[in-house]
Short mmCIF file of C-alpha atoms and ligand atoms in Angstrom, two decimals:
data_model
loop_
_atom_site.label_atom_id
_atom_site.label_comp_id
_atom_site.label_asym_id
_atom_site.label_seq_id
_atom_site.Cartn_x
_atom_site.Cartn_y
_atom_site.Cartn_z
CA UNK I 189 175.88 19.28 172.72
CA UNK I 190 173.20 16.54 172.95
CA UNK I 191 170.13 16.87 170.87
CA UNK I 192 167.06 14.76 171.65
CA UNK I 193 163.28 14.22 170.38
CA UNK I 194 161.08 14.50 173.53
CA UNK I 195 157.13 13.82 172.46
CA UNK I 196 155.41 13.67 175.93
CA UNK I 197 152.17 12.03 175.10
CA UNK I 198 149.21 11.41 177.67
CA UNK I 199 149.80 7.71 177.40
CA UNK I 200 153.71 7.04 176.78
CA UNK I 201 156.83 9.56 176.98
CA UNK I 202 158.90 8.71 173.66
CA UNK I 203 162.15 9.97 173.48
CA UNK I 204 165.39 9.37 171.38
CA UNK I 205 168.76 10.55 170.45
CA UNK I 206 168.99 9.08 167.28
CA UNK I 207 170.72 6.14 168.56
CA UNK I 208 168.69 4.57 171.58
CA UNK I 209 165.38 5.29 172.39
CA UNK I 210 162.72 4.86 175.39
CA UNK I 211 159.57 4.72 175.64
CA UNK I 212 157.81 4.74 179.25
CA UNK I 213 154.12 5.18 180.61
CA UNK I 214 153.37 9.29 181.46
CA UNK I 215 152.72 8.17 185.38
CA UNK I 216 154.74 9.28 188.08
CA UNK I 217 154.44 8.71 192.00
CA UNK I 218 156.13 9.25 194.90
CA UNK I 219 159.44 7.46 195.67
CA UNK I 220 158.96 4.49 198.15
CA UNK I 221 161.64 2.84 200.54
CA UNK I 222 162.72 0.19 198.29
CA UNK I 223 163.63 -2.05 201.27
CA UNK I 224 164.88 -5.41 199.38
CA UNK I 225 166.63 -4.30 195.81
CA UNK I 226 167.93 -7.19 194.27
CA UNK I 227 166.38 -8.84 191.45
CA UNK I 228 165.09 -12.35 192.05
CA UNK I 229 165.90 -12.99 188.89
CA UNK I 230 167.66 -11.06 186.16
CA UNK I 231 164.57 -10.80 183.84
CA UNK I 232 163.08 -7.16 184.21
CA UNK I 233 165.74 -4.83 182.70
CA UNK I 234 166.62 -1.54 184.14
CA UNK I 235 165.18 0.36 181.46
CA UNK I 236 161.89 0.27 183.22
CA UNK I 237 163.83 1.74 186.48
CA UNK I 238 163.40 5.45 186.04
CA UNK I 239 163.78 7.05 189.82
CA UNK I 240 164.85 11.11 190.22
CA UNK I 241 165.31 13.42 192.39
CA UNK I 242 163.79 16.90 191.02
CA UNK I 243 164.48 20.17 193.00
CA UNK I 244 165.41 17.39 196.19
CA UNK I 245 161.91 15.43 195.74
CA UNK I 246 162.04 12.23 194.63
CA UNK I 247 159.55 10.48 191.97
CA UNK I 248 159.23 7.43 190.53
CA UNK I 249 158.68 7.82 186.76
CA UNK I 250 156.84 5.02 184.42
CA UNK I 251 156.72 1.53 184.84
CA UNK I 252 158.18 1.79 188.44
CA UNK I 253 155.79 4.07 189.46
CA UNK I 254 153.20 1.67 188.45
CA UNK I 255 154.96 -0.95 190.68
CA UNK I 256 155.84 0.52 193.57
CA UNK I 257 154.18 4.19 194.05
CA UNK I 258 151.21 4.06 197.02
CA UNK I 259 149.83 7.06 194.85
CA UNK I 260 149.97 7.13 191.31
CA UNK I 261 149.60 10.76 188.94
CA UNK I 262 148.05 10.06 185.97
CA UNK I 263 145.89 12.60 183.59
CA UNK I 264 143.78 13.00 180.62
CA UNK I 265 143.10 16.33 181.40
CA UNK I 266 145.14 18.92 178.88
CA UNK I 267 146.14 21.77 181.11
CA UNK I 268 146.95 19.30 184.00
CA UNK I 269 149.44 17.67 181.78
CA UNK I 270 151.09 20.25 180.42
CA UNK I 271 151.55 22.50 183.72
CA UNK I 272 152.06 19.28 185.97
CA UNK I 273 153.37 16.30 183.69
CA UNK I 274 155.50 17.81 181.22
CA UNK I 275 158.43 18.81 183.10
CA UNK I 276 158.91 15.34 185.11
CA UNK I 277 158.38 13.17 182.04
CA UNK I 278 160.61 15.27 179.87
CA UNK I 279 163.65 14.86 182.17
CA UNK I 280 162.89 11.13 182.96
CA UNK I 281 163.45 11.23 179.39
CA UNK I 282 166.59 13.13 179.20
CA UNK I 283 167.98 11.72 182.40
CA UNK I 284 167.65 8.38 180.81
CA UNK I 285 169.18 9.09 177.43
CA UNK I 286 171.87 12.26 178.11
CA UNK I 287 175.41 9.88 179.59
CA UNK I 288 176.54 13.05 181.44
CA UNK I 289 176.00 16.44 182.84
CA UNK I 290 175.23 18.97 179.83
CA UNK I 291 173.72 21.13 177.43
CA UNK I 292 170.96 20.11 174.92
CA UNK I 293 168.44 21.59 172.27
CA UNK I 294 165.22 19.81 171.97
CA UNK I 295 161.99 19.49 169.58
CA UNK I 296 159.13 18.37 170.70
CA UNK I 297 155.24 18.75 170.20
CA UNK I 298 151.79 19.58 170.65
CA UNK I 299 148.54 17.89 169.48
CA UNK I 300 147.49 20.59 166.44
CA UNK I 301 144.90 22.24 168.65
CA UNK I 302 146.57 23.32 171.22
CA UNK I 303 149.87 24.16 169.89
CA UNK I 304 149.33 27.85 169.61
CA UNK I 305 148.06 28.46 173.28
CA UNK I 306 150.88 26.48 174.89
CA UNK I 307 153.53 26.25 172.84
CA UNK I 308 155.16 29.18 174.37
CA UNK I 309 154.20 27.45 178.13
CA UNK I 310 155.90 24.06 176.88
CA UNK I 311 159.14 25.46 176.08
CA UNK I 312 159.83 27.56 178.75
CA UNK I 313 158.88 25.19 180.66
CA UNK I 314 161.33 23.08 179.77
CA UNK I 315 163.85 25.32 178.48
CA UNK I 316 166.67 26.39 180.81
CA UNK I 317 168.90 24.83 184.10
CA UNK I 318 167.90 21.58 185.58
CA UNK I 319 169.80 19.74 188.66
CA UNK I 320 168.56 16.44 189.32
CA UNK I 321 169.55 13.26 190.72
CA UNK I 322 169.36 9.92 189.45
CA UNK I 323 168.99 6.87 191.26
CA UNK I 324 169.66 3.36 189.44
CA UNK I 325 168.03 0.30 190.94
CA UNK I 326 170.72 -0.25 193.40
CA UNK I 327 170.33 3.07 194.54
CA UNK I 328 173.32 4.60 193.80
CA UNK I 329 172.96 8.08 192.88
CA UNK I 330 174.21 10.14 190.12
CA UNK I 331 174.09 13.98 189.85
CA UNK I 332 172.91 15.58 186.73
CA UNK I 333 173.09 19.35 185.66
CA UNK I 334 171.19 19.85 182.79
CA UNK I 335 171.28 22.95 180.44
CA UNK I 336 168.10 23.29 177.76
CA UNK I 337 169.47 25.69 175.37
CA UNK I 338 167.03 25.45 172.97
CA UNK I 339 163.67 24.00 172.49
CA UNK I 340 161.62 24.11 169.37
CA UNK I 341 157.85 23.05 169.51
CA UNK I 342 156.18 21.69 166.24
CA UNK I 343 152.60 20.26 165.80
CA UNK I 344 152.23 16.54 166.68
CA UNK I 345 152.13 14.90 163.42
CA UNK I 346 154.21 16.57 161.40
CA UNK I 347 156.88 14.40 163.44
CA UNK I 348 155.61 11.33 161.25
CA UNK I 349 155.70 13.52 158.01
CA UNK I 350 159.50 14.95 159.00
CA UNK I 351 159.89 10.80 159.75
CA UNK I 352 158.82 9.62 156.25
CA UNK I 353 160.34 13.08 154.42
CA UNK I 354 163.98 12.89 156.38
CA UNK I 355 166.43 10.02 155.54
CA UNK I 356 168.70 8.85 158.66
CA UNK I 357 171.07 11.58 157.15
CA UNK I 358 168.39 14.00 157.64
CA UNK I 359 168.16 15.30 154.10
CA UNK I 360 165.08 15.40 152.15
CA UNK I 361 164.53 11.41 150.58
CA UNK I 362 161.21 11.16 150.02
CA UNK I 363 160.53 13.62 147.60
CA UNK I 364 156.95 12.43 147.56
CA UNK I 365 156.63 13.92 151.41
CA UNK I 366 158.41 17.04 150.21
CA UNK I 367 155.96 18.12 147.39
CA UNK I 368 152.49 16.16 147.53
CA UNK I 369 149.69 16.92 149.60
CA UNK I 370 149.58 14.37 152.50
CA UNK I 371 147.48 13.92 155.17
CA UNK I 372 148.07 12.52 158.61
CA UNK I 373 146.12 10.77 161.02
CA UNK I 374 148.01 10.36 164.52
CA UNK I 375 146.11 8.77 167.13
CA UNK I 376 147.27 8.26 170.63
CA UNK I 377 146.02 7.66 173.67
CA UNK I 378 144.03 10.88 174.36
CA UNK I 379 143.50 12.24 171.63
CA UNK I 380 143.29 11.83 167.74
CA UNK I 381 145.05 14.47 165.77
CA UNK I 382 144.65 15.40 162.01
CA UNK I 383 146.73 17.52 159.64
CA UNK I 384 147.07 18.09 156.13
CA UNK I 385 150.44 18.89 154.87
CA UNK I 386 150.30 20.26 151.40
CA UNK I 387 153.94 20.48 149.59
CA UNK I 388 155.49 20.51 154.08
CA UNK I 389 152.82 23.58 154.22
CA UNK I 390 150.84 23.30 157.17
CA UNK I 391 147.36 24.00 156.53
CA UNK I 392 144.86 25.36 159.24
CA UNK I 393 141.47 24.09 157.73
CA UNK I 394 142.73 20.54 157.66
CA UNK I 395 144.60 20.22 161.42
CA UNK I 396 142.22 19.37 163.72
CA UNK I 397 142.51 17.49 167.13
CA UNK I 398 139.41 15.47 168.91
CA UNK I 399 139.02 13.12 171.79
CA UNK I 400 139.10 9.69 169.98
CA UNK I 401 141.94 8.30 170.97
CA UNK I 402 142.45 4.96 172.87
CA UNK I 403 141.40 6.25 176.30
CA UNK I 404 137.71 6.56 174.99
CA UNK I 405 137.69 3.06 174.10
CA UNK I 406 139.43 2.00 177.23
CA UNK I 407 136.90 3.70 179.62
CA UNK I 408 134.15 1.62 177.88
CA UNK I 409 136.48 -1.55 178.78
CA UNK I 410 137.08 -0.18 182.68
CA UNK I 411 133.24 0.82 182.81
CA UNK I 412 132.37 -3.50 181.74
CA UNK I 413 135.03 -4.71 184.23
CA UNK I 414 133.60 -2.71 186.83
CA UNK I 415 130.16 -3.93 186.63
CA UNK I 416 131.65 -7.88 186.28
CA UNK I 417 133.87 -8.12 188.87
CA UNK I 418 133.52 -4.59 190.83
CA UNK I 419 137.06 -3.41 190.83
CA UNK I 420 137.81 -0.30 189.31
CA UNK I 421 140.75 -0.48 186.65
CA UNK I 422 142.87 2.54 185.59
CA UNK I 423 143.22 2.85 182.22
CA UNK I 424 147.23 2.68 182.26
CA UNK I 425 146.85 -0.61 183.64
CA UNK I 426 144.80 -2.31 179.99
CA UNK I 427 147.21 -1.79 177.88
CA UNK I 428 148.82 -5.14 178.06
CA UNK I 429 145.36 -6.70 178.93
CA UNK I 430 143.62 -5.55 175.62
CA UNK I 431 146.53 -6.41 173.45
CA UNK I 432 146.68 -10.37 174.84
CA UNK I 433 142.94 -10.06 174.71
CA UNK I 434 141.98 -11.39 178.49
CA UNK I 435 142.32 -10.11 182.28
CA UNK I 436 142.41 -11.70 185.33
CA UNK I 437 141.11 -9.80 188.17
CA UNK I 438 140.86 -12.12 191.65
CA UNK I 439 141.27 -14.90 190.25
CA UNK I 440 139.58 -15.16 187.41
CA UNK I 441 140.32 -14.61 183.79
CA UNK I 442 137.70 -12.27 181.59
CA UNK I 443 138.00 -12.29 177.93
CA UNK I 444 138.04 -8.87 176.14
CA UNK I 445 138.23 -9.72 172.78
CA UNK I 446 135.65 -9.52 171.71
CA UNK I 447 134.71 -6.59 173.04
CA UNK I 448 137.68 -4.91 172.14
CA UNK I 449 136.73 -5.79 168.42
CA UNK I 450 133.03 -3.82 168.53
CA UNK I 451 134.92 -0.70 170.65
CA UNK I 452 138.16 -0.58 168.71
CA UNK I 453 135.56 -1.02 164.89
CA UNK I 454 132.93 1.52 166.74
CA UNK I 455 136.38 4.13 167.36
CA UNK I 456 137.62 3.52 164.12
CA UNK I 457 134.09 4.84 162.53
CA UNK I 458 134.48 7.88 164.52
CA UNK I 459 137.82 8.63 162.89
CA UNK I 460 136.90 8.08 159.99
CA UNK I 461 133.58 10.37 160.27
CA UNK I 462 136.24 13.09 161.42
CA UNK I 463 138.22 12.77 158.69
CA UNK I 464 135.23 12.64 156.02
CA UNK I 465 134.01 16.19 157.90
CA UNK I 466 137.46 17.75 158.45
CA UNK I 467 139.09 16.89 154.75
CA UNK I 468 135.50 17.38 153.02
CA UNK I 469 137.01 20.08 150.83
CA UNK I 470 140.73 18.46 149.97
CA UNK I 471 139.54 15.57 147.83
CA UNK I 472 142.80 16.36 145.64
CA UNK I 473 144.69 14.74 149.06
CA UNK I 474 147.87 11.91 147.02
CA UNK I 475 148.09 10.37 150.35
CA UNK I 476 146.86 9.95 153.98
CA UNK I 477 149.41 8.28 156.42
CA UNK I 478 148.45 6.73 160.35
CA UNK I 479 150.41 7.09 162.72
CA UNK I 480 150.84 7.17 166.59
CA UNK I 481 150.34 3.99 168.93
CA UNK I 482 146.80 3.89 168.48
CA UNK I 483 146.89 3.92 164.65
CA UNK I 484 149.08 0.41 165.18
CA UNK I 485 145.57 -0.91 166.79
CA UNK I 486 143.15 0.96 164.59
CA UNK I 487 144.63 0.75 161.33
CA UNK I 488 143.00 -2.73 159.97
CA UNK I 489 139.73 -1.19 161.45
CA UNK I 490 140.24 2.49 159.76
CA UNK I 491 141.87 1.45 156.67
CA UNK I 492 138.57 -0.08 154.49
CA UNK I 493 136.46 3.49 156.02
CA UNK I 494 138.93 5.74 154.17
CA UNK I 495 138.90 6.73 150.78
CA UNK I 496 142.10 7.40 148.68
CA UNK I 497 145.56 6.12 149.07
CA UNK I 498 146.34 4.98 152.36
CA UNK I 499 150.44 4.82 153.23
CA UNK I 500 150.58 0.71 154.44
CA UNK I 501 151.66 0.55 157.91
CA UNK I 502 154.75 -1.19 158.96
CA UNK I 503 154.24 -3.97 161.40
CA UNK I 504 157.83 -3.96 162.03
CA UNK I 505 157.84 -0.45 163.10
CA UNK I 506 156.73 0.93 166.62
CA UNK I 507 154.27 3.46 165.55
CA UNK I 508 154.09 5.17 168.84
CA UNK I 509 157.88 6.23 168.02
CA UNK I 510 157.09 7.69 164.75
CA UNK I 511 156.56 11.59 165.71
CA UNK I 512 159.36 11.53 168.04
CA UNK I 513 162.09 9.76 165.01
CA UNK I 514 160.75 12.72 163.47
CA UNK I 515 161.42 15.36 166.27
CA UNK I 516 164.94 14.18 166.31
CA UNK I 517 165.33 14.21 162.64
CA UNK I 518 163.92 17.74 162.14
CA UNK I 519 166.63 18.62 165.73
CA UNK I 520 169.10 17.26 163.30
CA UNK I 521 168.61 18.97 160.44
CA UNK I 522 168.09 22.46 162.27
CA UNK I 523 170.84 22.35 164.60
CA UNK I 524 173.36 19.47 163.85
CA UNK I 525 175.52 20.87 160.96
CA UNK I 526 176.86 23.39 162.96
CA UNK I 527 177.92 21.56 166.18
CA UNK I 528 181.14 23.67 165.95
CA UNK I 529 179.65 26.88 165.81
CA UNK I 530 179.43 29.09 168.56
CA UNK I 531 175.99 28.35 170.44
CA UNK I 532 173.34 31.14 169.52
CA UNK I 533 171.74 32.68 172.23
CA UNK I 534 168.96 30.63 173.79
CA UNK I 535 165.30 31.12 172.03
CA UNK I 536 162.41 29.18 171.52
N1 ATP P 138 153.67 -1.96 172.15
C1 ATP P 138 152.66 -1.25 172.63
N2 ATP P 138 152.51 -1.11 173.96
C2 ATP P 138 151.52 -0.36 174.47
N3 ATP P 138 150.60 0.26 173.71
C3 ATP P 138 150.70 0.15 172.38
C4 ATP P 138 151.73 -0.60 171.77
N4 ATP P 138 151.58 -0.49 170.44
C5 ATP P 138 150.49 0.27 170.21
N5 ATP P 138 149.94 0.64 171.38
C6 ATP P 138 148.77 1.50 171.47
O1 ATP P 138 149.31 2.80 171.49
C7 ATP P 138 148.48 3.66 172.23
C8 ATP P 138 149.30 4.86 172.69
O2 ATP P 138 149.81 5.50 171.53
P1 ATP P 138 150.76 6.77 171.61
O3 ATP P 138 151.97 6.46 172.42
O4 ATP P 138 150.94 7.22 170.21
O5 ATP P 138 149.80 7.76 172.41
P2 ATP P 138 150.23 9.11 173.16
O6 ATP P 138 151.12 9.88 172.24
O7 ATP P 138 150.77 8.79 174.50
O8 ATP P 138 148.82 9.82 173.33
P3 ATP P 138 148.38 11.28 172.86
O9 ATP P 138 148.89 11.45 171.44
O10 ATP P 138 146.89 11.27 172.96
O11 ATP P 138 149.02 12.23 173.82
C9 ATP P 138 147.95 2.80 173.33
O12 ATP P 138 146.67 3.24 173.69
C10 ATP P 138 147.89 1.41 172.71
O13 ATP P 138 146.58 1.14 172.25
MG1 MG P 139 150.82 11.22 170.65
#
């Protein structure tokens, strides 16, 4: 029985099973004819080569999409992503990370706002038979049946506090996760999501999700390339332009770092405006932890706006992978001691 962390978020697809994990953009497009396969050279790895066949229609998931899709999906709109998204990243993700045919119990999450309405739509979405194909980059295929026995759907960022709470043996290390009051700032590429966990209780006036994630930012960078050079640039494609701090569109190189700077220090206000509103009343908070890919970028920005004891980030650590080390962690602990036992009947 396979168990896997699956956070399917509107910029990347994290997933791990405790061993390896993947991360990939959440695009997908139709398959192409690839009509010339080999590498030219033996740089790009195969990780980034994420091609299925779902229900007999093929996709190209991620990265490859991005390359070689005429039409790319790509959405920042909530119930598109759920009803149209969540299925086809979720088994890129186990495809690439299950080594045969099987059954498997998952966790994965919602931003806080929306995890009562579609909770219920999420797993059963995902929970149940899949047959799919897989095709590696020299197109041979290989035939997956996939059996989601159980799926359990927990609020965004308490992956990060089962992360920092959980050792790698999945008991309880961190004592002061277990019993302080923490809160938790996870900001992605959509959205920004806040909760207050107060001894691991979950507390309603303190979970809040808003628009301010990356995207927002982005769409200011798009809207100032557009008016420069005239081309319109999706927003999947700036990721690697804002972090190296220039793009070259026809030709010729634009610097964005500066601009970056004001958007990502005007963002970072709004956060921390949210935060001030949302966690007016908990002023007896022992710690407030960022997370998510977006709180890698934000953080030196954010950190000075906040008041109280701010966890330090790790530089070392992909922060985008934090909820979804904690999905897997919390799998572990709720499922993996009994691997022997007979398998309870499937449930949410
Ligand atoms: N190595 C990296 N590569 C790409 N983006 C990165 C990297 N490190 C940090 N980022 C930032 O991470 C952001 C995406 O973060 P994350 O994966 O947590 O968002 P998401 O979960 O997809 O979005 P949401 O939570 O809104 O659904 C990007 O906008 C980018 O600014
Ligand atoms: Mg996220």
């Amino acid at each position: 029985m396979d168990i896997l962390g699956i956070d399917v978020g509107f910029g990347f697809t994290k997933a791990t099973n405790g061993k390896d994990s993947i991360v990939f953009k959440s695009i997908f497009g139709e398959a192409a004819q690839i009509q010339f396969r080999d590498q030219l050279l033996d740089q790009a790895g195969s990780e980034s080569h994420l091609h299925l066949e779902v229900d007999g229609v093929p996709y190209f998931i991620g990265e490859l999409a991005e390359r070689q899709s005429n039409v790319c999906s790509f959405t920042l709109d909530h119930s598109q992503f759920i009803e149209s998204f969540a299925k086809t990243m979720a088994l890129g993700a186990m495809a690439s990370l299950m080594p045969e045919s099987g059954s498997v119990r998952i966790v994965t999450g919602l931003p806080v706002s929306y995890y009562q309405r579609q909770r219920d739509q999420l797993a059963s979405i995902l929970r149940g038979r899949h047959s799919l194909v897989q095709i590696d980059p020299k197109g041979t295929r290989r035939e997956l049946a996939i059996n989601v026995v159980q799926v359990r759907v927990i609020p965004q960022p308490f992956g990060t506090l089962l992360d920092n709470m959980l050792s790698e043996v999945v008991e309880i290390s961190d004592k002061r996760f277990a019993q302080s009051k923490v809160g938790v700032i996870d900001i992605g590429f959509r959205t920004s999501d806040y909760t207050i966990a107060d001894a691991t209780k979950y507390s309603e006036r303190g979970s809040h999700t808003t628009d301010s994630g990356i995207a927002q930012g982005f769409a200011l960078i798009a809207n100032k390339l557009r008016e420069v050079s005239g081309v319109k640039v999706e927003l999947y494609r700036l990721y690697d332009a804002v972090a190296q701090g220039s793009i070259k569109i026809r030709g010729k190189t634009i610097d964005l770092k500066k601009l970056t700077e004001e958007i990502f220090t005007k963002l970072a206000t709004a956060v921390a405006t949210e935060v001030d509103r949302l966690w007016a009343e908990d002023w007896d908070m022992d710690l407030i932890v960022i997370t998510g890919g977006g709180g890698a970028v934000l953080a030196p920005y954010l950190r000075p706006l906040l008041q109280g004891e701010v966890l330090a980030v790790d530089a070392s650590k992909d922060l985008r992978l934090q909820n979804v080390r904690g999905y897997w962690k919390y799998a572990k602990h709720l499922w993996g001691r009994n691997q022997t036992a007979p398998e309870p009947p499937t449930e949410i």
